[in-house]
C-alpha cells in the first residue's frame, strides 16, 4: 500500500524563479493538503484540494497556487520565489468526509532559494 | 495568542522515564486533536489522535484531552533514546470542514541513555 509520495526530494532555485512540486496521495485517499514548514516551526497550512477544486486556503499570497488532477494527485506552484520561501513543503492526504480524518504526510520537498 | 501553543523545549528525560508533552489551543470549539512525531530532516508521522475528553492509550503512548481547559497532552512511558524527536500537536479548528490542521511549533524531546 503506497503512502504519500512527493517529488522532487530537494530543489534549489534562485529568487524570482518559479517552481512546481508534485504529490500523489495515499491509495484510497481523495483529498490533498499542502503545508509549508520553516526551520524550527510547525507546518503551516497552505491550501487543500478535493474534487479538483481548492476548498480552503491558509494565509499565503496568490504566488502560491495549486491543482488537483482526476487521479487525485496534486501540484503546488510557487511564482516569483523569495528567499523566505525556503522551507520544507509537505503534502498530506486524507479521505474526505470530515475533519476527523487523520492526515498522512509524504516525505516532503526541501526547497532552497539562493 | 497563538492558536496552538507548545513549549519548544528541549525536554530532556532519562531512559525509562515518563515524558510529558503539553499543548494548549485557543479555539474552544475544536473537536479533533492529533500528535505527530517528526525526526530531524523527516516528515511528521501520526502517532495518536483523540476526539473525546479523557485518556486514550496506545502502547507506550497516552493522549489526554481536557476540552474545558483547552488542553491536550501526550505521555510517553518507558522513554527510549529512539523517542528523541520533535512532537507536534495539531488541532482541526471548527471553522474548517475540510480537515485543515493548525500545528504548534513542536516540543523537542531528548531521551538520554
mmCIF file with all atom_site columns, C-alpha atoms in Angstrom:
data_model
loop_
_atom_site.group_PDB
_atom_site.id
_atom_site.type_symbol
_atom_site.label_atom_id
_atom_site.label_alt_id
_atom_site.label_comp_id
_atom_site.label_asym_id
_atom_site.label_entity_id
_atom_site.label_seq_id
_atom_site.pdbx_PDB_ins_code
_atom_site.Cartn_x
_atom_site.Cartn_y
_atom_site.Cartn_z
_atom_site.occupancy
_atom_site.B_iso_or_equiv
_atom_site.pdbx_formal_charge
_atom_site.auth_seq_id
_atom_site.auth_comp_id
_atom_site.auth_asym_id
_atom_site.auth_atom_id
_atom_site.pdbx_PDB_model_num
ATOM 1   C CA . UNK A 1 1   ? 0.000   0.000  0.000   1.00 0.00 ? 1   UNK A CA 1
ATOM 2   C CA . UNK A 1 2   ? 1.794   3.082  -1.267  1.00 0.00 ? 2   UNK A CA 1
ATOM 3   C CA . UNK A 1 3   ? 1.886   6.011  1.080   1.00 0.00 ? 3   UNK A CA 1
ATOM 4   C CA . UNK A 1 4   ? 2.004   9.671  0.124   1.00 0.00 ? 4   UNK A CA 1
ATOM 5   C CA . UNK A 1 5   ? 4.764   10.320 -2.395  1.00 0.00 ? 5   UNK A CA 1
ATOM 6   C CA . UNK A 1 6   ? 6.307   13.668 -3.226  1.00 0.00 ? 6   UNK A CA 1
ATOM 7   C CA . UNK A 1 7   ? 8.771   14.817 -5.846  1.00 0.00 ? 7   UNK A CA 1
ATOM 8   C CA . UNK A 1 8   ? 11.366  16.096 -6.099  1.00 0.00 ? 8   UNK A CA 1
ATOM 9   C CA . UNK A 1 9   ? 13.076  15.460 -2.751  1.00 0.00 ? 9   UNK A CA 1
ATOM 10  C CA . UNK A 1 10  ? 15.267  18.524 -2.935  1.00 0.00 ? 10  UNK A CA 1
ATOM 11  C CA . UNK A 1 11  ? 15.221  21.579 -5.131  1.00 0.00 ? 11  UNK A CA 1
ATOM 12  C CA . UNK A 1 12  ? 17.432  24.652 -5.407  1.00 0.00 ? 12  UNK A CA 1
ATOM 13  C CA . UNK A 1 13  ? 16.117  27.770 -7.111  1.00 0.00 ? 13  UNK A CA 1
ATOM 14  C CA . UNK A 1 14  ? 17.034  31.437 -7.299  1.00 0.00 ? 14  UNK A CA 1
ATOM 15  C CA . UNK A 1 15  ? 14.921  34.440 -6.421  1.00 0.00 ? 15  UNK A CA 1
ATOM 16  C CA . UNK A 1 16  ? 12.267  35.290 -8.990  1.00 0.00 ? 16  UNK A CA 1
ATOM 17  C CA . UNK A 1 17  ? 12.060  31.796 -10.436 1.00 0.00 ? 17  UNK A CA 1
ATOM 18  C CA . UNK A 1 18  ? 9.028   29.564 -10.441 1.00 0.00 ? 18  UNK A CA 1
ATOM 19  C CA . UNK A 1 19  ? 8.740   26.038 -9.025  1.00 0.00 ? 19  UNK A CA 1
ATOM 20  C CA . UNK A 1 20  ? 6.321   23.126 -9.252  1.00 0.00 ? 20  UNK A CA 1
ATOM 21  C CA . UNK A 1 21  ? 6.119   20.444 -6.591  1.00 0.00 ? 21  UNK A CA 1
ATOM 22  C CA . UNK A 1 22  ? 4.195   17.203 -7.019  1.00 0.00 ? 22  UNK A CA 1
ATOM 23  C CA . UNK A 1 23  ? 2.272   14.876 -4.740  1.00 0.00 ? 23  UNK A CA 1
ATOM 24  C CA . UNK A 1 24  ? 0.492   11.553 -5.079  1.00 0.00 ? 24  UNK A CA 1
ATOM 25  C CA . UNK A 1 25  ? -1.883  10.744 -2.215  1.00 0.00 ? 25  UNK A CA 1
ATOM 26  C CA . UNK A 1 26  ? -2.042  7.529  -0.279  1.00 0.00 ? 26  UNK A CA 1
ATOM 27  C CA . UNK A 1 27  ? -4.085  4.844  -2.008  1.00 0.00 ? 27  UNK A CA 1
ATOM 28  C CA . UNK A 1 28  ? -7.781  5.342  -1.266  1.00 0.00 ? 28  UNK A CA 1
ATOM 29  C CA . UNK A 1 29  ? -7.402  8.994  -0.287  1.00 0.00 ? 29  UNK A CA 1
ATOM 30  C CA . UNK A 1 30  ? -9.114  11.715 -2.275  1.00 0.00 ? 30  UNK A CA 1
ATOM 31  C CA . UNK A 1 31  ? -8.049  14.938 -0.514  1.00 0.00 ? 31  UNK A CA 1
ATOM 32  C CA . UNK A 1 32  ? -4.660  16.610 -0.661  1.00 0.00 ? 32  UNK A CA 1
ATOM 33  C CA . UNK A 1 33  ? -3.409  19.369 1.631   1.00 0.00 ? 33  UNK A CA 1
ATOM 34  C CA . UNK A 1 34  ? -0.181  21.320 1.309   1.00 0.00 ? 34  UNK A CA 1
ATOM 35  C CA . UNK A 1 35  ? 1.837   22.714 4.197   1.00 0.00 ? 35  UNK A CA 1
ATOM 36  C CA . UNK A 1 36  ? 4.963   24.840 4.474   1.00 0.00 ? 36  UNK A CA 1
ATOM 37  C CA . UNK A 1 37  ? 7.360   24.126 7.330   1.00 0.00 ? 37  UNK A CA 1
ATOM 38  C CA . UNK A 1 38  ? 10.101  26.631 8.053   1.00 0.00 ? 38  UNK A CA 1
ATOM 39  C CA . UNK A 1 39  ? 13.084  25.521 10.120  1.00 0.00 ? 39  UNK A CA 1
ATOM 40  C CA . UNK A 1 40  ? 12.194  25.154 13.792  1.00 0.00 ? 40  UNK A CA 1
ATOM 41  C CA . UNK A 1 41  ? 8.489   25.785 13.207  1.00 0.00 ? 41  UNK A CA 1
ATOM 42  C CA . UNK A 1 42  ? 5.398   23.654 12.883  1.00 0.00 ? 42  UNK A CA 1
ATOM 43  C CA . UNK A 1 43  ? 3.824   23.135 9.450   1.00 0.00 ? 43  UNK A CA 1
ATOM 44  C CA . UNK A 1 44  ? 1.587   25.944 8.198   1.00 0.00 ? 44  UNK A CA 1
ATOM 45  C CA . UNK A 1 45  ? -1.473  25.171 6.063   1.00 0.00 ? 45  UNK A CA 1
ATOM 46  C CA . UNK A 1 46  ? -1.277  26.499 2.507   1.00 0.00 ? 46  UNK A CA 1
ATOM 47  C CA . UNK A 1 47  ? -4.399  25.039 0.902   1.00 0.00 ? 47  UNK A CA 1
ATOM 48  C CA . UNK A 1 48  ? -6.445  21.893 0.368   1.00 0.00 ? 48  UNK A CA 1
ATOM 49  C CA . UNK A 1 49  ? -7.815  20.271 -2.784  1.00 0.00 ? 49  UNK A CA 1
ATOM 50  C CA . UNK A 1 50  ? -10.764 17.984 -3.194  1.00 0.00 ? 50  UNK A CA 1
ATOM 51  C CA . UNK A 1 51  ? -12.637 17.087 -6.390  1.00 0.00 ? 51  UNK A CA 1
ATOM 52  C CA . UNK A 1 52  ? -10.094 19.143 -8.318  1.00 0.00 ? 52  UNK A CA 1
ATOM 53  C CA . UNK A 1 53  ? -11.051 22.355 -6.534  1.00 0.00 ? 53  UNK A CA 1
ATOM 54  C CA . UNK A 1 54  ? -9.341  24.437 -3.872  1.00 0.00 ? 54  UNK A CA 1
ATOM 55  C CA . UNK A 1 55  ? -11.565 24.039 -0.796  1.00 0.00 ? 55  UNK A CA 1
ATOM 56  C CA . UNK A 1 56  ? -9.770  26.098 1.805   1.00 0.00 ? 56  UNK A CA 1
ATOM 57  C CA . UNK A 1 57  ? -6.754  28.353 1.839   1.00 0.00 ? 57  UNK A CA 1
ATOM 58  C CA . UNK A 1 58  ? -4.388  29.494 4.533   1.00 0.00 ? 58  UNK A CA 1
ATOM 59  C CA . UNK A 1 59  ? -2.699  32.858 4.851   1.00 0.00 ? 59  UNK A CA 1
ATOM 60  C CA . UNK A 1 60  ? -0.476  32.605 1.783   1.00 0.00 ? 60  UNK A CA 1
ATOM 61  C CA . UNK A 1 61  ? -0.210  35.053 -1.142  1.00 0.00 ? 61  UNK A CA 1
ATOM 62  C CA . UNK A 1 62  ? -1.506  34.374 -4.638  1.00 0.00 ? 62  UNK A CA 1
ATOM 63  C CA . UNK A 1 63  ? 2.028   33.450 -5.689  1.00 0.00 ? 63  UNK A CA 1
ATOM 64  C CA . UNK A 1 64  ? 1.119   30.067 -4.236  1.00 0.00 ? 64  UNK A CA 1
ATOM 65  C CA . UNK A 1 65  ? -1.280  28.143 -6.436  1.00 0.00 ? 65  UNK A CA 1
ATOM 66  C CA . UNK A 1 66  ? -2.216  24.546 -6.929  1.00 0.00 ? 66  UNK A CA 1
ATOM 67  C CA . UNK A 1 67  ? -4.027  21.982 -8.929  1.00 0.00 ? 67  UNK A CA 1
ATOM 68  C CA . UNK A 1 68  ? -5.563  18.563 -8.399  1.00 0.00 ? 68  UNK A CA 1
ATOM 69  C CA . UNK A 1 69  ? -5.885  16.029 -11.189 1.00 0.00 ? 69  UNK A CA 1
ATOM 70  C CA . UNK A 1 70  ? -8.639  13.431 -11.757 1.00 0.00 ? 70  UNK A CA 1
ATOM 71  C CA . UNK A 1 71  ? -6.401  10.731 -10.242 1.00 0.00 ? 71  UNK A CA 1
ATOM 72  C CA . UNK A 1 72  ? -6.254  12.828 -7.022  1.00 0.00 ? 72  UNK A CA 1
ATOM 73  C CA . UNK A 1 73  ? -2.596  13.752 -7.436  1.00 0.00 ? 73  UNK A CA 1
ATOM 74  C CA . UNK A 1 74  ? -1.727  17.388 -6.911  1.00 0.00 ? 74  UNK A CA 1
ATOM 75  C CA . UNK A 1 75  ? 0.776   20.097 -7.767  1.00 0.00 ? 75  UNK A CA 1
ATOM 76  C CA . UNK A 1 76  ? 1.899   23.129 -5.798  1.00 0.00 ? 76  UNK A CA 1
ATOM 77  C CA . UNK A 1 77  ? 3.208   26.048 -7.844  1.00 0.00 ? 77  UNK A CA 1
ATOM 78  C CA . UNK A 1 78  ? 5.082   28.989 -6.421  1.00 0.00 ? 78  UNK A CA 1
ATOM 79  C CA . UNK A 1 79  ? 5.866   32.009 -8.613  1.00 0.00 ? 79  UNK A CA 1
ATOM 80  C CA . UNK A 1 80  ? 8.333   34.851 -8.117  1.00 0.00 ? 80  UNK A CA 1
ATOM 81  C CA . UNK A 1 81  ? 10.268  32.955 -5.455  1.00 0.00 ? 81  UNK A CA 1
ATOM 82  C CA . UNK A 1 82  ? 11.534  34.853 -2.440  1.00 0.00 ? 82  UNK A CA 1
ATOM 83  C CA . UNK A 1 83  ? 14.308  33.923 -0.029  1.00 0.00 ? 83  UNK A CA 1
ATOM 84  C CA . UNK A 1 84  ? 11.612  33.427 2.623   1.00 0.00 ? 84  UNK A CA 1
ATOM 85  C CA . UNK A 1 85  ? 10.052  30.635 0.577   1.00 0.00 ? 85  UNK A CA 1
ATOM 86  C CA . UNK A 1 86  ? 12.927  28.381 1.584   1.00 0.00 ? 86  UNK A CA 1
ATOM 87  C CA . UNK A 1 87  ? 11.262  25.617 3.584   1.00 0.00 ? 87  UNK A CA 1
ATOM 88  C CA . UNK A 1 88  ? 10.144  22.008 3.674   1.00 0.00 ? 88  UNK A CA 1
ATOM 89  C CA . UNK A 1 89  ? 6.937   21.630 1.663   1.00 0.00 ? 89  UNK A CA 1
ATOM 90  C CA . UNK A 1 90  ? 4.736   18.841 2.885   1.00 0.00 ? 90  UNK A CA 1
ATOM 91  C CA . UNK A 1 91  ? 1.845   17.152 1.177   1.00 0.00 ? 91  UNK A CA 1
ATOM 92  C CA . UNK A 1 92  ? -0.735  15.337 3.271   1.00 0.00 ? 92  UNK A CA 1
ATOM 93  C CA . UNK A 1 93  ? -3.604  13.182 2.115   1.00 0.00 ? 93  UNK A CA 1
ATOM 94  C CA . UNK A 1 94  ? -6.825  12.072 3.729   1.00 0.00 ? 94  UNK A CA 1
ATOM 95  C CA . UNK A 1 95  ? -10.248 10.716 2.928   1.00 0.00 ? 95  UNK A CA 1
ATOM 96  C CA . UNK A 1 96  ? -12.861 13.398 2.596   1.00 0.00 ? 96  UNK A CA 1
ATOM 97  C CA . UNK A 1 97  ? -15.889 13.280 4.810   1.00 0.00 ? 97  UNK A CA 1
ATOM 98  C CA . UNK A 1 98  ? -14.988 15.135 7.910   1.00 0.00 ? 98  UNK A CA 1
ATOM 99  C CA . UNK A 1 99  ? -12.191 16.869 9.677   1.00 0.00 ? 99  UNK A CA 1
ATOM 100 C CA . UNK A 1 100 ? -11.847 13.881 11.946  1.00 0.00 ? 100 UNK A CA 1
ATOM 101 C CA . UNK A 1 101 ? -9.800  12.033 9.402   1.00 0.00 ? 101 UNK A CA 1
ATOM 102 C CA . UNK A 1 102 ? -6.097  11.998 10.258  1.00 0.00 ? 102 UNK A CA 1
ATOM 103 C CA . UNK A 1 103 ? -3.804  13.336 7.584   1.00 0.00 ? 103 UNK A CA 1
ATOM 104 C CA . UNK A 1 104 ? -0.819  11.312 6.428   1.00 0.00 ? 104 UNK A CA 1
ATOM 105 C CA . UNK A 1 105 ? 2.265   13.160 5.260   1.00 0.00 ? 105 UNK A CA 1
ATOM 106 C CA . UNK A 1 106 ? 4.707   12.488 2.479   1.00 0.00 ? 106 UNK A CA 1
ATOM 107 C CA . UNK A 1 107 ? 8.454   12.858 2.940   1.00 0.00 ? 107 UNK A CA 1
ATOM 108 C CA . UNK A 1 108 ? 8.359   16.438 1.721   1.00 0.00 ? 108 UNK A CA 1
ATOM 109 C CA . UNK A 1 109 ? 10.275  18.557 -0.762  1.00 0.00 ? 109 UNK A CA 1
ATOM 110 C CA . UNK A 1 110 ? 13.047  20.687 0.650   1.00 0.00 ? 110 UNK A CA 1
ATOM 111 C CA . UNK A 1 111 ? 13.165  23.929 -1.330  1.00 0.00 ? 111 UNK A CA 1
ATOM 112 C CA . UNK A 1 112 ? 16.175  26.204 -1.052  1.00 0.00 ? 112 UNK A CA 1
ATOM 113 C CA . UNK A 1 113 ? 16.146  29.683 -2.565  1.00 0.00 ? 113 UNK A CA 1
ATOM 114 C CA . UNK A 1 114 ? 19.501  31.316 -3.300  1.00 0.00 ? 114 UNK A CA 1
ATOM 115 C CA . UNK B 2 1   ? -2.245  34.432 21.312  1.00 0.00 ? 1   UNK B CA 1
ATOM 116 C CA . UNK B 2 2   ? -1.153  31.571 19.074  1.00 0.00 ? 2   UNK B CA 1
ATOM 117 C CA . UNK B 2 3   ? -3.878  29.168 18.018  1.00 0.00 ? 3   UNK B CA 1
ATOM 118 C CA . UNK B 2 4   ? -1.890  26.139 19.203  1.00 0.00 ? 4   UNK B CA 1
ATOM 119 C CA . UNK B 2 5   ? 0.905   26.537 21.736  1.00 0.00 ? 5   UNK B CA 1
ATOM 120 C CA . UNK B 2 6   ? 3.629   24.152 22.812  1.00 0.00 ? 6   UNK B CA 1
ATOM 121 C CA . UNK B 2 7   ? 6.760   24.615 24.853  1.00 0.00 ? 7   UNK B CA 1
ATOM 122 C CA . UNK B 2 8   ? 9.591   24.319 22.347  1.00 0.00 ? 8   UNK B CA 1
ATOM 123 C CA . UNK B 2 9   ? 11.872  22.628 24.887  1.00 0.00 ? 9   UNK B CA 1
ATOM 124 C CA . UNK B 2 10  ? 14.115  20.816 24.714  1.00 0.00 ? 10  UNK B CA 1
ATOM 125 C CA . UNK B 2 11  ? 12.571  18.444 27.214  1.00 0.00 ? 11  UNK B CA 1
ATOM 126 C CA . UNK B 2 12  ? 15.237  16.089 28.500  1.00 0.00 ? 12  UNK B CA 1
ATOM 127 C CA . UNK B 2 13  ? 14.347  12.840 30.301  1.00 0.00 ? 13  UNK B CA 1
ATOM 128 C CA . UNK B 2 14  ? 16.417  9.792  31.227  1.00 0.00 ? 14  UNK B CA 1
ATOM 129 C CA . UNK B 2 15  ? 15.829  6.489  29.503  1.00 0.00 ? 15  UNK B CA 1
ATOM 130 C CA . UNK B 2 16  ? 12.944  4.595  31.101  1.00 0.00 ? 16  UNK B CA 1
ATOM 131 C CA . UNK B 2 17  ? 11.251  7.705  32.497  1.00 0.00 ? 17  UNK B CA 1
ATOM 132 C CA . UNK B 2 18  ? 7.864   9.157  31.563  1.00 0.00 ? 18  UNK B CA 1
ATOM 133 C CA . UNK B 2 19  ? 7.959   12.074 29.147  1.00 0.00 ? 19  UNK B CA 1
ATOM 134 C CA . UNK B 2 20  ? 5.058   14.526 29.376  1.00 0.00 ? 20  UNK B CA 1
ATOM 135 C CA . UNK B 2 21  ? 4.362   16.826 26.448  1.00 0.00 ? 21  UNK B CA 1
ATOM 136 C CA . UNK B 2 22  ? 1.749   19.558 26.662  1.00 0.00 ? 22  UNK B CA 1
ATOM 137 C CA . UNK B 2 23  ? -0.307  21.615 24.237  1.00 0.00 ? 23  UNK B CA 1
ATOM 138 C CA . UNK B 2 24  ? -2.956  24.303 24.598  1.00 0.00 ? 24  UNK B CA 1
ATOM 139 C CA . UNK B 2 25  ? -5.303  25.596 21.914  1.00 0.00 ? 25  UNK B CA 1
ATOM 140 C CA . UNK B 2 26  ? -7.345  28.765 21.632  1.00 0.00 ? 26  UNK B CA 1
ATOM 141 C CA . UNK B 2 27  ? -10.460 27.731 19.655  1.00 0.00 ? 27  UNK B CA 1
ATOM 142 C CA . UNK B 2 28  ? -12.860 26.250 22.188  1.00 0.00 ? 28  UNK B CA 1
ATOM 143 C CA . UNK B 2 29  ? -14.966 24.523 19.546  1.00 0.00 ? 29  UNK B CA 1
ATOM 144 C CA . UNK B 2 30  ? -12.111 22.375 18.223  1.00 0.00 ? 30  UNK B CA 1
ATOM 145 C CA . UNK B 2 31  ? -13.052 18.708 18.023  1.00 0.00 ? 31  UNK B CA 1
ATOM 146 C CA . UNK B 2 32  ? -10.104 16.745 16.620  1.00 0.00 ? 32  UNK B CA 1
ATOM 147 C CA . UNK B 2 33  ? -6.610  16.594 18.053  1.00 0.00 ? 33  UNK B CA 1
ATOM 148 C CA . UNK B 2 34  ? -3.504  14.849 16.800  1.00 0.00 ? 34  UNK B CA 1
ATOM 149 C CA . UNK B 2 35  ? 0.050   14.191 17.893  1.00 0.00 ? 35  UNK B CA 1
ATOM 150 C CA . UNK B 2 36  ? 2.730   13.808 15.250  1.00 0.00 ? 36  UNK B CA 1
ATOM 151 C CA . UNK B 2 37  ? 6.352   12.783 15.740  1.00 0.00 ? 37  UNK B CA 1
ATOM 152 C CA . UNK B 2 38  ? 8.994   14.317 13.491  1.00 0.00 ? 38  UNK B CA 1
ATOM 153 C CA . UNK B 2 39  ? 12.569  13.116 13.384  1.00 0.00 ? 39  UNK B CA 1
ATOM 154 C CA . UNK B 2 40  ? 15.176  15.610 12.247  1.00 0.00 ? 40  UNK B CA 1
ATOM 155 C CA . UNK B 2 41  ? 15.036  16.047 8.486   1.00 0.00 ? 41  UNK B CA 1
ATOM 156 C CA . UNK B 2 42  ? 11.983  13.823 8.137   1.00 0.00 ? 42  UNK B CA 1
ATOM 157 C CA . UNK B 2 43  ? 8.261   14.393 7.699   1.00 0.00 ? 43  UNK B CA 1
ATOM 158 C CA . UNK B 2 44  ? 5.659   14.268 10.506  1.00 0.00 ? 44  UNK B CA 1
ATOM 159 C CA . UNK B 2 45  ? 4.374   10.811 11.429  1.00 0.00 ? 45  UNK B CA 1
ATOM 160 C CA . UNK B 2 46  ? 0.949   10.418 13.054  1.00 0.00 ? 46  UNK B CA 1
ATOM 161 C CA . UNK B 2 47  ? 1.202   8.679  16.423  1.00 0.00 ? 47  UNK B CA 1
ATOM 162 C CA . UNK B 2 48  ? -2.062  9.496  18.197  1.00 0.00 ? 48  UNK B CA 1
ATOM 163 C CA . UNK B 2 49  ? -5.474  11.003 17.563  1.00 0.00 ? 49  UNK B CA 1
ATOM 164 C CA . UNK B 2 50  ? -8.032  11.912 20.219  1.00 0.00 ? 50  UNK B CA 1
ATOM 165 C CA . UNK B 2 51  ? -11.529 13.321 19.925  1.00 0.00 ? 51  UNK B CA 1
ATOM 166 C CA . UNK B 2 52  ? -13.184 12.915 23.354  1.00 0.00 ? 52  UNK B CA 1
ATOM 167 C CA . UNK B 2 53  ? -12.331 14.109 26.827  1.00 0.00 ? 53  UNK B CA 1
ATOM 168 C CA . UNK B 2 54  ? -10.223 11.699 28.830  1.00 0.00 ? 54  UNK B CA 1
ATOM 169 C CA . UNK B 2 55  ? -7.355  9.374  28.108  1.00 0.00 ? 55  UNK B CA 1
ATOM 170 C CA . UNK B 2 56  ? -6.552  7.273  25.066  1.00 0.00 ? 56  UNK B CA 1
ATOM 171 C CA . UNK B 2 57  ? -3.783  4.697  25.293  1.00 0.00 ? 57  UNK B CA 1
ATOM 172 C CA . UNK B 2 58  ? -1.800  3.047  22.507  1.00 0.00 ? 58  UNK B CA 1
ATOM 173 C CA . UNK B 2 59  ? 1.187   1.023  23.624  1.00 0.00 ? 59  UNK B CA 1
ATOM 174 C CA . UNK B 2 60  ? 3.616   3.295  25.466  1.00 0.00 ? 60  UNK B CA 1
ATOM 175 C CA . UNK B 2 61  ? 1.701   6.407  24.382  1.00 0.00 ? 61  UNK B CA 1
ATOM 176 C CA . UNK B 2 62  ? -1.237  8.017  26.181  1.00 0.00 ? 62  UNK B CA 1
ATOM 177 C CA . UNK B 2 63  ? -3.043  11.082 24.874  1.00 0.00 ? 63  UNK B CA 1
ATOM 178 C CA . UNK B 2 64  ? -5.089  13.143 27.308  1.00 0.00 ? 64  UNK B CA 1
ATOM 179 C CA . UNK B 2 65  ? -7.730  15.689 26.340  1.00 0.00 ? 65  UNK B CA 1
ATOM 180 C CA . UNK B 2 66  ? -9.476  18.280 28.508  1.00 0.00 ? 66  UNK B CA 1
ATOM 181 C CA . UNK B 2 67  ? -11.733 20.435 26.341  1.00 0.00 ? 67  UNK B CA 1
ATOM 182 C CA . UNK B 2 68  ? -12.861 22.603 29.255  1.00 0.00 ? 68  UNK B CA 1
ATOM 183 C CA . UNK B 2 69  ? -9.257  23.630 29.866  1.00 0.00 ? 69  UNK B CA 1
ATOM 184 C CA . UNK B 2 70  ? -8.420  23.564 26.133  1.00 0.00 ? 70  UNK B CA 1
ATOM 185 C CA . UNK B 2 71  ? -5.508  21.312 26.879  1.00 0.00 ? 71  UNK B CA 1
ATOM 186 C CA . UNK B 2 72  ? -4.153  18.177 25.268  1.00 0.00 ? 72  UNK B CA 1
ATOM 187 C CA . UNK B 2 73  ? -1.121  16.203 26.358  1.00 0.00 ? 73  UNK B CA 1
ATOM 188 C CA . UNK B 2 74  ? 0.946   13.212 25.342  1.00 0.00 ? 74  UNK B CA 1
ATOM 189 C CA . UNK B 2 75  ? 2.609   10.876 27.815  1.00 0.00 ? 75  UNK B CA 1
ATOM 190 C CA . UNK B 2 76  ? 5.362   8.523  26.713  1.00 0.00 ? 76  UNK B CA 1
ATOM 191 C CA . UNK B 2 77  ? 6.078   5.751  29.192  1.00 0.00 ? 77  UNK B CA 1
ATOM 192 C CA . UNK B 2 78  ? 9.409   3.906  29.388  1.00 0.00 ? 78  UNK B CA 1
ATOM 193 C CA . UNK B 2 79  ? 11.051  6.511  27.167  1.00 0.00 ? 79  UNK B CA 1
ATOM 194 C CA . UNK B 2 80  ? 13.699  5.203  24.780  1.00 0.00 ? 80  UNK B CA 1
ATOM 195 C CA . UNK B 2 81  ? 16.524  7.062  23.008  1.00 0.00 ? 81  UNK B CA 1
ATOM 196 C CA . UNK B 2 82  ? 14.648  6.313  19.769  1.00 0.00 ? 82  UNK B CA 1
ATOM 197 C CA . UNK B 2 83  ? 11.816  8.526  21.044  1.00 0.00 ? 83  UNK B CA 1
ATOM 198 C CA . UNK B 2 84  ? 14.111  11.546 20.728  1.00 0.00 ? 84  UNK B CA 1
ATOM 199 C CA . UNK B 2 85  ? 12.332  13.727 18.176  1.00 0.00 ? 85  UNK B CA 1
ATOM 200 C CA . UNK B 2 86  ? 10.118  16.790 17.848  1.00 0.00 ? 86  UNK B CA 1
ATOM 201 C CA . UNK B 2 87  ? 6.498   16.201 18.822  1.00 0.00 ? 87  UNK B CA 1
ATOM 202 C CA . UNK B 2 88  ? 3.907   18.305 17.051  1.00 0.00 ? 88  UNK B CA 1
ATOM 203 C CA . UNK B 2 89  ? 0.439   18.967 18.413  1.00 0.00 ? 89  UNK B CA 1
ATOM 204 C CA . UNK B 2 90  ? -2.181  19.581 15.709  1.00 0.00 ? 90  UNK B CA 1
ATOM 205 C CA . UNK B 2 91  ? -5.787  20.749 16.005  1.00 0.00 ? 91  UNK B CA 1
ATOM 206 C CA . UNK B 2 92  ? -8.615  20.749 13.488  1.00 0.00 ? 92  UNK B CA 1
ATOM 207 C CA . UNK B 2 93  ? -10.439 24.050 14.101  1.00 0.00 ? 93  UNK B CA 1
ATOM 208 C CA . UNK B 2 94  ? -14.251 24.148 13.989  1.00 0.00 ? 94  UNK B CA 1
ATOM 209 C CA . UNK B 2 95  ? -14.100 26.856 11.323  1.00 0.00 ? 95  UNK B CA 1
ATOM 210 C CA . UNK B 2 96  ? -12.799 24.250 8.918   1.00 0.00 ? 96  UNK B CA 1
ATOM 211 C CA . UNK B 2 97  ? -14.870 21.427 7.491   1.00 0.00 ? 97  UNK B CA 1
ATOM 212 C CA . UNK B 2 98  ? -12.024 20.311 5.290   1.00 0.00 ? 98  UNK B CA 1
ATOM 213 C CA . UNK B 2 99  ? -9.600  18.805 7.758   1.00 0.00 ? 99  UNK B CA 1
ATOM 214 C CA . UNK B 2 100 ? -7.227  21.779 7.844   1.00 0.00 ? 100 UNK B CA 1
ATOM 215 C CA . UNK B 2 101 ? -4.738  21.334 10.678  1.00 0.00 ? 101 UNK B CA 1
ATOM 216 C CA . UNK B 2 102 ? -3.261  24.040 12.864  1.00 0.00 ? 102 UNK B CA 1
ATOM 217 C CA . UNK B 2 103 ? 0.094   22.976 14.317  1.00 0.00 ? 103 UNK B CA 1
ATOM 218 C CA . UNK B 2 104 ? 2.034   24.104 17.325  1.00 0.00 ? 104 UNK B CA 1
ATOM 219 C CA . UNK B 2 105 ? 5.727   24.804 16.873  1.00 0.00 ? 105 UNK B CA 1
ATOM 220 C CA . UNK B 2 106 ? 6.624   21.449 18.380  1.00 0.00 ? 106 UNK B CA 1
ATOM 221 C CA . UNK B 2 107 ? 8.426   20.251 21.503  1.00 0.00 ? 107 UNK B CA 1
ATOM 222 C CA . UNK B 2 108 ? 11.852  18.696 21.137  1.00 0.00 ? 108 UNK B CA 1
ATOM 223 C CA . UNK B 2 109 ? 12.272  15.620 23.321  1.00 0.00 ? 109 UNK B CA 1
ATOM 224 C CA . UNK B 2 110 ? 15.708  14.263 24.228  1.00 0.00 ? 110 UNK B CA 1
ATOM 225 C CA . UNK B 2 111 ? 15.884  10.851 25.895  1.00 0.00 ? 111 UNK B CA 1
ATOM 226 C CA . UNK B 2 112 ? 19.310  10.271 27.420  1.00 0.00 ? 112 UNK B CA 1
ATOM 227 C CA . UNK B 2 113 ? 20.672  6.728  27.831  1.00 0.00 ? 113 UNK B CA 1
#
